[in-house]
């Protein structure tokens, strides 16, 4: 991997760790307000998936014989659009944004911002990122494999999240 690729991957990892910190703070607040966590059993698989994602990128690009030196500006634009979408999701949900499924009984499901148009916009954004990030650094196998694995996990998570949100309101 070239220097810009290492910095790019490091920046994404720092962003993810920052988001986990925000989520943890929101989790503490929600639970102090009576929030109930659902789907604890499958959450660990998302953590494992995302950790393996970065390991796969670094491994694949290290093993790659052909090195990408140029930036694909279309993919970079897609990545930046996904980041704007992620920020929109986080800002829209505010203290309710989380990486876990935590519901506050009696609280109405938020249907503004991106949630006005799509039920789970953040999951779409993550799927885009799981494709775009590895493609930007030349990890094509990772770009194909991880969005697929993400979709498999969402087949478990989304129904559980929908059930939890429906029961909470």
Coordinates of C-alpha atoms in Angstrom, one line a residue:
X1 CA 0.0 0.0 0.0
X2 CA 1.2 3.5 -0.8
X3 CA 1.5 6.1 1.9
X4 CA -1.8 7.9 1.1
X5 CA -3.6 4.5 1.4
X6 CA -2.2 3.9 4.9
X7 CA -3.3 7.4 5.9
X8 CA -6.7 6.9 4.4
X9 CA -7.3 3.5 6.1
X10 CA -5.9 5.0 9.4
X11 CA -8.3 7.9 9.1
X12 CA -11.3 5.6 8.5
X13 CA -10.3 3.5 11.5
X14 CA -10.0 6.6 13.7
X15 CA -13.4 7.7 12.4
X16 CA -14.9 4.3 13.4
X17 CA -13.4 4.4 16.9
X18 CA -14.8 7.9 17.3
X19 CA -18.2 6.7 16.3
X20 CA -18.0 3.8 18.7
X21 CA -17.2 6.4 21.5
X22 CA -20.3 8.4 20.5
X23 CA -22.4 5.3 20.4
X24 CA -21.1 4.3 23.9
X25 CA -22.0 7.7 25.3
X26 CA -25.4 7.5 23.7
X27 CA -25.9 4.0 25.0
X28 CA -25.2 5.1 28.6
X29 CA -27.6 8.0 28.2
X30 CA -30.4 5.8 26.7
X31 CA -30.0 3.1 29.3
X32 CA -30.1 5.8 32.1
X33 CA -33.4 6.9 30.6
X34 CA -34.8 3.3 30.6
X35 CA -33.5 2.2 27.2
X36 CA -33.5 -1.6 26.6
X37 CA -30.9 -3.3 24.4
X38 CA -32.1 -5.9 22.0
X39 CA -30.1 -8.2 19.7
X40 CA -27.0 -8.4 21.9
X41 CA -26.1 -11.8 20.5
X42 CA -25.6 -10.7 17.0
X43 CA -23.9 -7.4 17.8
X44 CA -20.5 -9.1 18.3
X45 CA -20.7 -10.4 14.7
X46 CA -20.8 -6.8 13.4
X47 CA -17.7 -6.0 15.5
X48 CA -15.9 -9.1 14.2
X49 CA -17.0 -8.3 10.6
X50 CA -15.6 -4.7 10.8
X51 CA -12.4 -5.7 12.4
X52 CA -11.8 -8.4 9.8
X53 CA -12.7 -5.9 7.1
X54 CA -9.7 -3.7 8.0
X55 CA -7.4 -6.8 8.4
X56 CA -8.6 -8.1 5.0
X57 CA -7.8 -4.7 3.3
X58 CA -4.3 -4.5 4.8
X59 CA -3.6 -8.2 4.0
X60 CA -5.0 -8.1 0.4
X61 CA -3.2 -4.9 -0.5
X62 CA 0.1 -6.2 1.1
X63 CA -0.1 -9.3 -1.0
X64 CA -1.2 -7.5 -4.2
X65 CA 1.6 -7.3 -6.8
X66 CA 0.1 -4.4 -8.6
X67 CA 0.1 -1.2 -6.6
X68 CA -2.5 1.6 -7.1
X69 CA -0.7 4.9 -7.0
X70 CA -3.5 7.1 -8.3
X71 CA -6.6 8.0 -6.6
X72 CA -9.9 7.1 -8.2
X73 CA -11.8 10.3 -7.8
X74 CA -15.2 8.8 -8.6
X75 CA -14.8 6.3 -5.8
X76 CA -13.4 9.0 -3.5
X77 CA -16.5 11.1 -4.3
X78 CA -18.7 8.1 -3.4
X79 CA -16.8 7.7 -0.2
X80 CA -17.3 11.4 0.7
X81 CA -21.0 11.2 -0.1
X82 CA -21.3 8.2 2.2
X83 CA -19.6 10.2 4.9
X84 CA -22.0 13.1 4.4
X85 CA -24.9 10.6 4.7
X86 CA -23.4 9.0 7.8
X87 CA -23.1 12.5 9.5
X88 CA -26.7 13.2 8.5
X89 CA -27.9 10.0 10.1
X90 CA -25.9 10.7 13.3
X91 CA -27.1 14.3 13.5
X92 CA -30.7 13.3 12.8
X93 CA -30.9 10.7 15.5
X94 CA -28.8 12.7 18.0
X95 CA -28.6 10.9 21.3
X96 CA -30.7 8.0 19.9
X97 CA -28.0 7.1 17.3
X98 CA -26.2 3.9 18.2
X99 CA -24.4 0.9 16.8
X100 CA -26.5 -1.3 19.0
X101 CA -30.2 -1.8 19.0
X102 CA -31.4 0.1 22.0
X103 CA -35.0 1.4 22.3
X104 CA -36.6 3.7 24.8
X105 CA -40.2 2.5 25.5
X106 CA -42.8 5.1 24.5
X107 CA -40.5 7.1 22.3
X108 CA -41.7 7.7 18.7
X109 CA -39.5 6.3 15.9
X110 CA -37.7 9.2 14.2
X111 CA -38.9 9.8 10.6
X112 CA -37.1 12.9 9.6
X113 CA -33.8 13.6 7.8
X114 CA -32.7 10.5 5.8
X115 CA -35.1 8.4 7.8
X116 CA -37.9 10.2 6.1
X117 CA -36.9 8.6 2.8
X118 CA -35.4 5.2 3.9
X119 CA -36.0 3.1 7.0
X120 CA -32.3 2.2 7.6
X121 CA -30.1 4.6 5.7
X122 CA -27.0 3.9 7.7
X123 CA -27.0 0.3 6.7
X124 CA -27.0 1.4 3.0
X125 CA -24.2 3.7 3.7
X126 CA -22.1 1.0 5.4
X127 CA -22.7 -1.4 2.5
X128 CA -21.5 1.3 0.1
X129 CA -18.4 1.9 2.3
X130 CA -17.6 -1.8 2.5
X131 CA -17.4 -1.7 -1.3
X132 CA -15.8 1.7 -1.9
X133 CA -13.1 1.7 0.7
X134 CA -11.4 -1.5 -0.4
X135 CA -11.8 -0.5 -4.1
X136 CA -10.1 2.8 -3.4
X137 CA -7.0 1.0 -2.2
X138 CA -7.1 -1.9 -4.7
X139 CA -8.5 -4.7 -2.5
X140 CA -11.1 -6.0 -4.9
X141 CA -11.7 -9.3 -3.2
X142 CA -12.5 -7.5 0.1
X143 CA -14.8 -5.2 -1.8
X144 CA -16.9 -8.1 -3.0
X145 CA -16.8 -10.3 0.1
X146 CA -17.6 -7.8 2.9
X147 CA -20.7 -6.2 1.5
X148 CA -22.1 -9.7 1.0
X149 CA -21.2 -10.7 4.6
X150 CA -22.8 -7.4 5.8
X151 CA -26.0 -8.2 4.0
X152 CA -26.1 -11.6 5.6
X153 CA -25.8 -10.0 9.1
X154 CA -28.5 -7.5 8.2
X155 CA -30.9 -10.4 7.4
X156 CA -30.7 -11.1 11.2
X157 CA -30.4 -7.5 12.5
X158 CA -33.1 -5.6 10.6
X159 CA -36.0 -7.9 11.6
X160 CA -34.9 -7.8 15.2
X161 CA -34.5 -4.1 15.1
X162 CA -37.9 -3.6 13.5
X163 CA -39.5 -5.9 16.1
X164 CA -37.8 -4.0 18.9
X165 CA -38.9 -0.6 17.6
X166 CA -42.4 -1.7 16.9
X167 CA -42.8 -3.1 20.5
X168 CA -41.3 0.1 22.0
X169 CA -43.7 2.6 20.5

